[in-house]
Short mmCIF file of C-alpha atoms and ligand atoms in Angstrom, two decimals:
data_model
loop_
_atom_site.label_atom_id
_atom_site.label_comp_id
_atom_site.label_asym_id
_atom_site.label_seq_id
_atom_site.Cartn_x
_atom_site.Cartn_y
_atom_site.Cartn_z
CA MET A 1 -8.60 30.37 -2.44
CA ALA A 2 -5.21 31.39 -0.49
CA GLU A 3 -7.30 30.60 2.71
CA MET A 4 -7.75 26.89 1.72
CA ASP A 5 -3.86 26.57 1.59
CA LEU A 6 -2.07 25.89 4.70
CA GLN A 7 0.77 27.92 4.62
CA ILE A 8 4.12 26.58 5.97
CA THR A 9 5.53 29.04 8.47
CA ALA A 10 9.12 27.85 9.54
CA ILE A 11 11.15 29.87 11.74
CA ALA A 12 14.49 30.86 9.98
CA ALA A 13 17.24 29.23 11.80
CA THR A 14 20.47 30.81 10.33
CA ASP A 15 22.72 27.69 11.64
CA ASP A 16 20.90 25.54 9.40
CA PRO A 17 23.39 23.16 7.39
CA LEU A 18 20.78 23.01 4.57
CA LEU A 19 20.74 26.80 3.98
CA LEU A 20 22.86 28.04 0.76
CA PRO A 21 25.57 30.52 1.93
CA PRO A 22 25.25 34.01 0.93
CA GLU A 23 27.41 34.19 -2.24
CA LYS A 24 25.17 31.54 -3.76
CA ILE A 25 22.12 33.86 -3.21
CA GLN A 26 23.50 36.91 -4.63
CA TRP A 27 22.54 36.56 -8.25
CA TYR A 28 18.79 36.07 -7.01
CA ARG A 29 18.95 38.96 -4.77
CA ASP A 30 20.29 41.13 -7.46
CA ALA A 31 17.86 39.74 -10.20
CA LYS A 32 14.89 41.35 -8.46
CA ILE A 33 12.03 40.67 -11.21
CA GLY A 34 10.57 37.30 -12.28
CA LEU A 35 7.89 36.00 -14.19
CA TYR A 36 5.75 33.16 -12.93
CA ILE A 37 3.73 30.70 -15.22
CA HIS A 38 0.93 28.81 -14.15
CA TRP A 39 -0.52 26.24 -16.86
CA GLY A 40 -1.61 22.78 -16.78
CA LEU A 41 -4.75 20.69 -17.55
CA TYR A 42 -6.57 22.72 -15.55
CA SER A 43 -6.16 25.65 -17.69
CA LEU A 44 -8.65 23.98 -20.23
CA THR A 45 -11.57 25.21 -18.15
CA GLN A 46 -10.66 28.61 -17.37
CA ASP A 47 -11.89 28.17 -13.69
CA GLY A 48 -8.65 28.05 -11.86
CA GLU A 49 -5.82 25.57 -10.86
CA TRP A 50 -8.09 24.27 -8.14
CA THR A 51 -10.89 23.11 -10.29
CA MET A 52 -10.50 19.50 -9.80
CA PHE A 53 -10.75 19.82 -5.95
CA LEU A 54 -13.22 22.66 -5.46
CA ASN A 55 -15.57 21.05 -8.09
CA GLY A 56 -14.97 17.64 -6.73
CA ILE A 57 -14.21 16.23 -10.16
CA ASP A 58 -13.91 12.43 -10.33
CA VAL A 59 -10.13 11.41 -10.56
CA ASP A 60 -10.86 9.13 -13.64
CA GLU A 61 -13.19 11.58 -15.51
CA TYR A 62 -10.40 14.47 -14.77
CA ALA A 63 -7.70 12.05 -16.17
CA GLU A 64 -9.61 11.70 -19.56
CA ARG A 65 -9.31 15.30 -20.03
CA ALA A 66 -5.61 14.72 -20.74
CA ASP A 67 -6.31 13.51 -24.10
CA LEU A 68 -7.70 17.09 -24.74
CA PHE A 69 -4.51 18.78 -23.62
CA ALA A 70 -2.75 19.59 -26.59
CA GLY A 71 -1.04 22.73 -26.16
CA ASP A 72 -1.17 23.52 -29.77
CA HIS A 73 -0.34 26.95 -29.35
CA PHE A 74 2.08 26.74 -26.42
CA ASP A 75 5.16 28.73 -27.75
CA ALA A 76 8.03 28.81 -25.06
CA ASP A 77 10.05 31.35 -27.16
CA GLU A 78 6.72 33.73 -26.78
CA LEU A 79 6.73 33.22 -22.94
CA ALA A 80 10.40 33.89 -22.88
CA GLU A 81 10.02 36.97 -24.86
CA LEU A 82 7.20 38.08 -22.32
CA ALA A 83 9.59 37.45 -19.37
CA VAL A 84 12.25 39.73 -21.14
CA SER A 85 9.38 42.40 -21.90
CA LEU A 86 8.41 42.58 -18.29
CA GLY A 87 12.35 42.99 -17.41
CA ALA A 88 12.37 39.28 -15.64
CA ARG A 89 15.83 37.89 -15.01
CA TYR A 90 14.22 34.42 -13.66
CA SER A 91 10.96 32.70 -13.97
CA TYR A 92 8.89 29.64 -12.12
CA PHE A 93 6.91 27.19 -14.44
CA THR A 94 4.33 24.85 -12.94
CA THR A 95 5.83 21.33 -13.74
CA ARG A 96 3.14 20.05 -11.65
CA HIS A 97 0.23 21.40 -9.58
CA HIS A 98 -1.94 19.51 -6.82
CA ASP A 99 -3.95 17.76 -9.59
CA GLY A 100 -0.67 15.53 -10.24
CA PHE A 101 -0.77 16.13 -14.06
CA CYS A 102 3.21 16.59 -15.14
CA LEU A 103 4.19 18.77 -17.93
CA TYR A 104 7.35 16.72 -18.33
CA ASP A 105 8.38 13.13 -18.86
CA SER A 106 8.09 11.18 -15.42
CA ALA A 107 9.07 7.72 -15.26
CA VAL A 108 6.98 7.29 -12.25
CA SER A 109 3.42 8.40 -13.75
CA ASP A 110 1.80 8.16 -16.87
CA PHE A 111 -0.32 11.23 -15.93
CA SER A 112 1.71 13.69 -18.11
CA SER A 113 1.70 15.74 -21.43
CA VAL A 114 4.26 13.51 -22.64
CA LYS A 115 2.23 10.30 -22.55
CA THR A 116 -1.20 11.84 -23.08
CA GLY A 117 -2.94 14.28 -25.68
CA ALA A 118 0.21 16.64 -26.41
CA LYS A 119 2.97 14.12 -26.41
CA ARG A 120 5.30 17.27 -25.58
CA ASP A 121 7.90 17.78 -22.60
CA PHE A 122 6.75 21.49 -22.23
CA VAL A 123 9.29 21.76 -19.20
CA ARG A 124 12.04 21.01 -21.54
CA GLU A 125 10.87 23.51 -24.03
CA TYR A 126 10.57 26.06 -21.39
CA LEU A 127 13.87 25.55 -20.02
CA ASP A 128 15.49 25.68 -23.73
CA ALA A 129 13.86 28.76 -24.68
CA PHE A 130 14.30 30.71 -21.44
CA ARG A 131 18.09 29.86 -21.20
CA ALA A 132 18.35 30.81 -24.81
CA LYS A 133 17.31 34.27 -23.66
CA GLY A 134 19.80 34.57 -20.95
CA LEU A 135 17.38 34.02 -18.38
CA GLU A 136 17.52 31.82 -15.06
CA PRO A 137 14.36 29.34 -15.76
CA ALA A 138 13.30 27.78 -12.38
CA LEU A 139 10.83 25.13 -11.44
CA TYR A 140 7.56 24.98 -9.45
CA TYR A 141 6.63 21.72 -8.13
CA SER A 142 3.94 20.46 -5.75
CA PRO A 143 4.36 17.01 -4.07
CA MET A 144 0.85 16.70 -2.61
CA ASP A 145 -1.47 14.93 -5.06
CA TRP A 146 -5.51 15.15 -4.82
CA ARG A 147 -5.81 11.75 -6.73
CA PHE A 148 -4.20 10.04 -3.28
CA PRO A 149 -6.66 9.48 -0.67
CA GLY A 150 -3.59 9.41 1.44
CA TYR A 151 -3.08 13.13 1.25
CA PHE A 152 -6.47 13.68 2.87
CA PHE A 153 -6.51 10.83 5.49
CA PRO A 154 -2.65 9.69 5.69
CA HIS A 155 -3.48 7.34 8.65
CA MET A 156 -6.64 5.64 7.36
CA TYR A 157 -4.85 5.16 3.90
CA HIS A 158 -1.36 5.06 4.99
CA LYS A 159 -0.12 3.25 1.87
CA SER A 160 -1.65 5.60 -0.29
CA ALA A 161 0.28 8.51 1.58
CA LEU A 162 3.48 6.76 1.39
CA ALA A 163 3.09 6.09 -2.15
CA MET A 164 2.23 9.82 -2.80
CA LYS A 165 5.52 10.50 -0.75
CA GLN A 166 7.64 8.20 -2.82
CA GLN A 167 6.17 9.73 -6.11
CA GLY A 168 6.93 13.07 -4.91
CA TYR A 169 10.67 12.10 -3.83
CA ALA A 170 11.32 10.41 -7.38
CA GLN A 171 9.60 12.95 -9.35
CA VAL A 172 11.81 15.75 -7.49
CA ARG A 173 14.81 13.65 -8.23
CA GLU A 174 13.91 13.51 -12.14
CA LEU A 175 13.29 17.16 -12.05
CA MET A 176 16.90 17.86 -10.40
CA SER A 177 18.68 15.18 -12.41
CA ASN A 178 17.26 15.30 -16.06
CA TYR A 179 17.24 19.08 -16.85
CA GLY A 180 20.36 20.65 -16.40
CA VAL A 181 21.37 23.08 -13.73
CA ILE A 182 18.22 24.56 -12.04
CA PRO A 183 18.48 27.72 -9.97
CA VAL A 184 15.40 27.61 -7.63
CA LEU A 185 13.28 25.10 -6.78
CA TRP A 186 9.63 26.33 -5.79
CA TYR A 187 7.68 23.89 -3.87
CA ASP A 188 4.16 24.31 -3.10
CA GLY A 189 1.84 21.90 -1.19
CA GLY A 190 4.52 20.37 0.82
CA TRP A 191 1.93 19.48 3.61
CA LEU A 192 -1.00 17.29 4.01
CA ALA A 193 -4.87 18.03 4.50
CA HIS A 194 -5.46 19.42 7.92
CA GLY A 195 -1.63 18.66 8.51
CA GLY A 196 -2.89 14.85 8.52
CA LEU A 197 -4.47 15.24 11.77
CA HIS A 198 -6.47 12.36 12.83
CA PHE A 199 -8.33 11.81 16.17
CA SER A 200 -9.05 8.23 17.24
CA MET A 201 -11.32 7.52 20.35
CA LYS A 202 -8.93 5.10 21.70
CA THR A 203 -5.57 6.71 21.17
CA GLY A 204 -6.09 10.13 20.87
CA TRP A 205 -4.65 12.61 18.25
CA HIS A 206 -2.40 11.14 15.72
CA GLY A 207 -0.07 13.56 13.53
CA ARG A 208 0.68 16.97 14.96
CA LYS A 209 -1.73 19.47 16.40
CA PRO A 210 -1.82 22.73 14.92
CA GLY A 211 0.74 24.78 16.23
CA THR A 212 3.15 22.13 17.05
CA PRO A 213 6.28 21.28 15.06
CA GLY A 214 5.67 19.43 11.91
CA ASP A 215 1.96 20.04 12.13
CA GLN A 216 1.82 20.71 8.37
CA GLY A 217 2.63 17.19 7.56
CA GLN A 218 6.43 17.32 7.93
CA TRP A 219 6.26 14.01 9.82
CA LEU A 220 5.38 12.29 6.62
CA TRP A 221 7.23 14.27 4.11
CA GLU A 222 10.62 14.90 5.98
CA PRO A 223 11.48 17.79 4.17
CA GLU A 224 15.01 18.01 5.09
CA LYS A 225 15.65 14.34 3.96
CA LEU A 226 14.04 15.42 0.77
CA ASN A 227 16.00 18.34 0.47
CA ALA A 228 19.23 17.06 1.22
CA MET A 229 18.66 14.85 -1.65
CA VAL A 230 17.92 17.93 -3.95
CA ARG A 231 21.17 19.72 -2.81
CA GLU A 232 23.05 16.38 -3.63
CA ILE A 233 21.88 16.91 -7.09
CA GLN A 234 21.99 20.64 -7.35
CA PRO A 235 24.15 21.85 -4.72
CA ASP A 236 23.57 25.56 -5.84
CA VAL A 237 19.64 25.66 -6.21
CA LEU A 238 17.63 27.91 -4.04
CA ILE A 239 14.68 26.40 -2.37
CA ASN A 240 11.71 28.17 -1.16
CA PRO A 241 9.77 27.42 2.35
CA ARG A 242 6.87 25.52 1.05
CA SER A 243 8.35 21.99 1.52
CA GLY A 244 8.14 22.11 5.11
CA TRP A 245 11.57 23.03 5.61
CA GLN A 246 12.44 26.93 6.17
CA GLY A 247 14.08 27.32 2.64
CA ASP A 248 16.33 29.89 1.57
CA PHE A 249 14.26 32.91 1.30
CA ASP A 250 10.80 33.77 2.39
CA THR A 251 7.71 34.03 0.08
CA TYR A 252 4.84 36.67 0.72
CA GLU A 253 2.04 35.61 -1.63
CA ALA A 254 -1.04 37.78 -2.58
CA GLY A 255 -2.62 38.92 0.57
CA GLN A 256 0.66 38.13 2.60
CA LEU A 257 2.42 40.44 0.51
CA TYR A 258 0.12 43.42 0.43
CA LYS A 259 0.17 42.94 4.47
CA PHE A 260 3.84 42.95 4.20
CA ILE A 261 4.07 46.10 2.03
CA ASP A 262 1.52 47.93 4.59
CA GLY A 263 4.04 46.84 7.44
CA ASN A 264 6.62 49.39 5.80
CA LYS A 265 9.49 47.13 6.92
CA ILE A 266 12.63 46.87 5.03
CA GLN A 267 13.95 43.30 5.07
CA ASN A 268 17.36 43.23 3.78
CA ASP A 269 18.75 40.31 5.68
CA ARG A 270 16.95 37.12 4.64
CA PRO A 271 15.92 37.21 0.96
CA TRP A 272 12.36 37.47 0.17
CA GLU A 273 9.92 37.54 -2.62
CA GLY A 274 6.49 38.57 -3.35
CA CYS A 275 4.28 37.08 -5.77
CA ASP A 276 0.69 37.69 -7.14
CA ALA A 277 -1.57 37.00 -10.17
CA LEU A 278 -3.76 39.12 -12.43
CA ASN A 279 -6.88 37.39 -10.94
CA ALA A 280 -7.85 35.24 -7.41
CA TRP A 281 -6.69 32.16 -9.52
CA TRP A 282 -3.19 31.65 -11.04
CA SER A 283 -3.94 29.68 -14.26
CA HIS A 284 -5.74 31.39 -16.83
CA VAL A 285 -9.14 33.05 -16.30
CA PRO A 286 -10.51 35.75 -18.60
CA GLY A 287 -10.51 39.27 -17.48
CA ILE A 288 -8.42 40.98 -15.02
CA GLN A 289 -9.64 41.47 -11.39
CA GLU A 290 -10.54 45.00 -10.51
CA GLY A 291 -7.55 47.07 -9.14
CA ARG A 292 -4.90 44.62 -10.86
CA GLY A 293 -4.21 46.86 -13.78
CA THR A 294 -0.77 48.12 -14.83
CA GLU A 295 -0.72 50.88 -12.17
CA HIS A 296 -1.07 48.29 -9.60
CA TRP A 297 1.93 46.18 -10.79
CA ILE A 298 4.37 49.18 -11.06
CA ARG A 299 3.54 50.31 -7.63
CA THR A 300 3.61 46.94 -6.11
CA THR A 301 6.82 46.40 -7.86
CA SER A 302 8.37 49.67 -6.49
CA GLN A 303 7.02 48.87 -3.05
CA VAL A 304 8.87 45.72 -3.13
CA ILE A 305 11.99 46.86 -4.20
CA CYS A 306 12.09 49.66 -1.65
CA ARG A 307 11.54 46.99 1.17
CA GLY A 308 14.29 44.75 -0.26
CA GLY A 309 12.41 42.10 -1.98
CA ASN A 310 11.97 40.38 -5.43
CA MET A 311 8.90 40.79 -7.29
CA MET A 312 7.24 37.89 -9.23
CA ILE A 313 4.15 38.54 -11.35
CA ASN A 314 2.17 35.43 -12.62
CA ILE A 315 0.87 34.62 -16.31
CA GLY A 316 -1.75 31.96 -16.88
CA PRO A 317 -1.49 30.79 -20.58
CA MET A 318 -4.70 29.82 -22.02
CA GLY A 319 -5.67 26.03 -22.35
CA ASP A 320 -4.05 25.72 -25.83
CA GLY A 321 -1.13 27.47 -24.68
CA SER A 322 -1.84 30.88 -26.14
CA LEU A 323 -1.38 34.13 -24.26
CA ASP A 324 -4.50 36.28 -23.65
CA PRO A 325 -3.60 39.84 -24.94
CA GLU A 326 -5.56 41.58 -22.47
CA HIS A 327 -2.98 39.90 -19.94
CA THR A 328 0.13 40.39 -21.84
CA LYS A 329 -0.72 44.01 -22.25
CA ILE A 330 -0.17 44.47 -18.55
CA PHE A 331 3.23 42.63 -18.52
CA HIS A 332 4.41 45.02 -21.46
CA GLU A 333 3.29 48.17 -19.76
CA THR A 334 4.69 47.09 -16.36
CA GLY A 335 8.04 46.07 -17.99
CA GLU A 336 8.42 49.37 -19.79
CA TRP A 337 8.51 51.03 -16.56
CA ILE A 338 10.67 48.41 -14.88
CA ARG A 339 12.97 48.40 -17.80
CA GLU A 340 13.33 52.42 -17.77
CA ASN A 341 13.77 52.43 -14.02
CA GLY A 342 16.09 49.46 -14.13
CA GLU A 343 18.88 51.30 -12.46
CA ALA A 344 16.93 51.86 -9.43
CA ILE A 345 15.72 48.05 -9.28
CA TYR A 346 18.30 45.38 -10.21
CA GLY A 347 21.11 44.68 -7.69
CA THR A 348 19.60 47.20 -5.15
CA ARG A 349 18.56 46.59 -1.48
CA GLY A 350 15.84 48.51 0.26
CA GLY A 351 16.21 51.72 1.94
CA PRO A 352 17.84 53.72 3.57
CA PHE A 353 14.73 55.70 4.11
CA GLU A 354 11.72 54.07 5.83
CA PRO A 355 9.14 53.32 3.29
CA GLY A 356 5.44 55.02 3.75
CA SER A 357 2.40 56.14 1.76
CA TRP A 358 4.85 58.72 0.26
CA GLY A 359 6.93 55.86 -1.48
CA GLY A 360 10.13 54.41 -0.60
CA ALA A 361 14.03 53.96 -1.46
CA SER A 362 16.15 51.54 -2.93
CA CYS A 363 20.25 51.93 -3.01
CA ARG A 364 23.24 50.66 -4.58
CA GLY A 365 26.69 51.95 -3.96
CA ASP A 366 26.73 55.49 -3.34
CA GLN A 367 23.36 55.99 -5.14
CA VAL A 368 19.97 56.31 -3.51
CA PHE A 369 16.87 55.92 -5.59
CA LEU A 370 13.70 57.59 -4.03
CA HIS A 371 10.57 55.96 -5.53
CA ILE A 372 8.12 58.76 -5.08
CA LEU A 373 4.50 57.66 -5.15
CA GLU A 374 2.81 61.14 -3.57
CA TRP A 375 4.62 64.25 -3.85
CA PRO A 376 3.41 66.95 -1.51
CA GLU A 377 2.81 70.27 -3.19
CA ASP A 378 5.28 71.96 -0.90
CA GLY A 379 8.09 69.51 -1.28
CA LEU A 380 9.01 65.84 -0.18
CA ILE A 381 10.75 65.96 3.16
CA LEU A 382 13.07 63.27 4.22
CA PRO A 383 14.76 62.82 7.45
CA ASP A 384 18.55 63.28 7.67
CA LEU A 385 20.20 59.83 7.96
CA GLY A 386 23.90 61.29 7.84
CA ASN A 387 24.58 61.21 4.29
CA THR A 388 25.32 64.41 2.33
CA PHE A 389 24.09 64.29 -1.37
CA SER A 390 25.65 66.11 -4.06
CA SER A 391 22.80 65.86 -6.91
CA ALA A 392 19.22 65.09 -7.12
CA LYS A 393 17.94 63.98 -10.75
CA LYS A 394 15.00 62.34 -12.26
CA LEU A 395 16.25 58.87 -13.23
CA VAL A 396 14.14 58.56 -16.58
CA ASP A 397 15.45 61.99 -18.08
CA GLY A 398 18.20 62.99 -16.12
CA SER A 399 16.53 66.33 -15.27
CA PRO A 400 17.65 68.00 -11.98
CA VAL A 401 15.31 68.17 -9.10
CA GLU A 402 15.75 71.27 -6.76
CA TRP A 403 16.34 70.37 -3.23
CA GLU A 404 17.88 71.62 -0.15
CA GLN A 405 19.73 69.82 2.83
CA ASP A 406 20.03 70.81 6.23
CA GLN A 407 20.63 69.23 9.57
CA LYS A 408 16.81 68.29 9.83
CA GLY A 409 16.72 66.37 6.50
CA ILE A 410 16.18 66.80 2.92
CA CYS A 411 13.43 68.66 1.04
CA LEU A 412 12.83 67.88 -2.71
CA LYS A 413 10.81 70.63 -4.67
CA LYS A 414 8.23 68.93 -6.69
CA PRO A 415 9.07 69.26 -10.59
CA GLU A 416 6.74 70.36 -13.01
CA HIS A 417 6.57 66.92 -14.75
CA ILE A 418 6.26 63.90 -12.58
CA GLU A 419 5.72 60.41 -13.99
CA PRO A 420 2.23 58.97 -14.11
CA VAL A 421 2.60 56.31 -11.03
CA VAL A 422 5.99 56.39 -9.63
CA THR A 423 8.88 58.98 -10.24
CA VAL A 424 12.24 57.69 -9.34
CA VAL A 425 15.16 60.48 -8.28
CA VAL A 426 18.44 59.61 -7.93
CA LEU A 427 20.36 61.23 -5.12
CA LYS A 428 24.20 60.86 -5.16
C1 GLC B 1 -1.43 29.30 -3.78
C2 GLC B 1 -2.45 28.70 -4.58
C3 GLC B 1 -1.85 27.86 -5.53
C4 GLC B 1 -0.60 28.59 -6.41
C5 GLC B 1 0.08 29.38 -5.68
C6 GLC B 1 0.93 30.18 -6.14
O1 GLC B 1 -0.91 28.43 -2.95
O2 GLC B 1 -3.42 28.05 -4.10
O3 GLC B 1 -2.86 27.13 -6.61
O4 GLC B 1 -0.06 27.73 -7.32
O5 GLC B 1 -0.73 29.98 -4.63
O6 GLC B 1 2.19 30.60 -5.39
#
């Protein structure tokens, strides 16, 4: 699935006038943990949010399903509680995915939960419930829309491509104008199929060849213009990189995230966020992919924190809006670890010790938090970084850890009792 997506890789230019200044990004960098929510018309069939495209469902036939989408068991409070239980401080909700179905009231489209079966504005319900819990609820929005032939063939169906663009601009404007302060706008699909590339026997290539600037369809979308509009309405909103503009932070999704983790690089300069789901699809499918149980999420969260990032874990409510208990269990268990070890997570940055298979470190003020994944029997040895430490304690119970420090580094003796996945030790 991920391969099908054209990922936008824009080069980070720091003198970009659209970029938010660091002080406006501080809250996000400190928040660290987020809940991602994928829910929409596609949730009815439990075969992923790409079902319309991958199963080649006729546009009209797909649209008829909207009357069956009632969301009888969608409870925004329950979702907000799940976010709290995970230890999330912010969240994303799919206001509209690539199928074009809006979960809010759009003046420029009748294809919405407000004008069909459910007759409800789920985006408003979500924002109200999450705000009431003191969270920072943010919005996911995809401007590309499979219902428009212009997405696939923007030259042959130019009017359709322009209509899609107009719809995108109008809907972004609605989301930014009608729902109060929005902390993050998380675009997905700010591109065209094949970048809109088209070959003509007479005139050669139309659009941009892969690898050239604007090759993801920026020539149509004009993301700088779009985001200048966004910032005019919401001066403090953070923007992710998937509109075709570089954005305020990097996103590493699924495979990209594990590749980044394996690189053992600490990225504290440009903010970044890792995200992934319990399954290969983000909307609800039954069961959980092998290797994506609680341990995986605890380990991944710890690895992300030690590399300076934020971690976003995705839940897909079922077609009727209810939550799958097999899925929520993982959020509660992972959240238990996150909340217990919150001191080593919230407000921290990655390092100073280089991460590796042993684990990694996060830090805040004069404290270093070692997140230990593998503790060698004869002690964990870390290099000397010029800091002198005065104490070493396990974070969860405050019990002292035996340690020694000399010019070569620091050696921590393995305690009798270590935690099941990650043991956090606080060095002062
Ligand atoms: C991928 C998927 C898309 C999903 C997104 C979440 O791009 O293709 O369906 O919404 O990841 O980040």
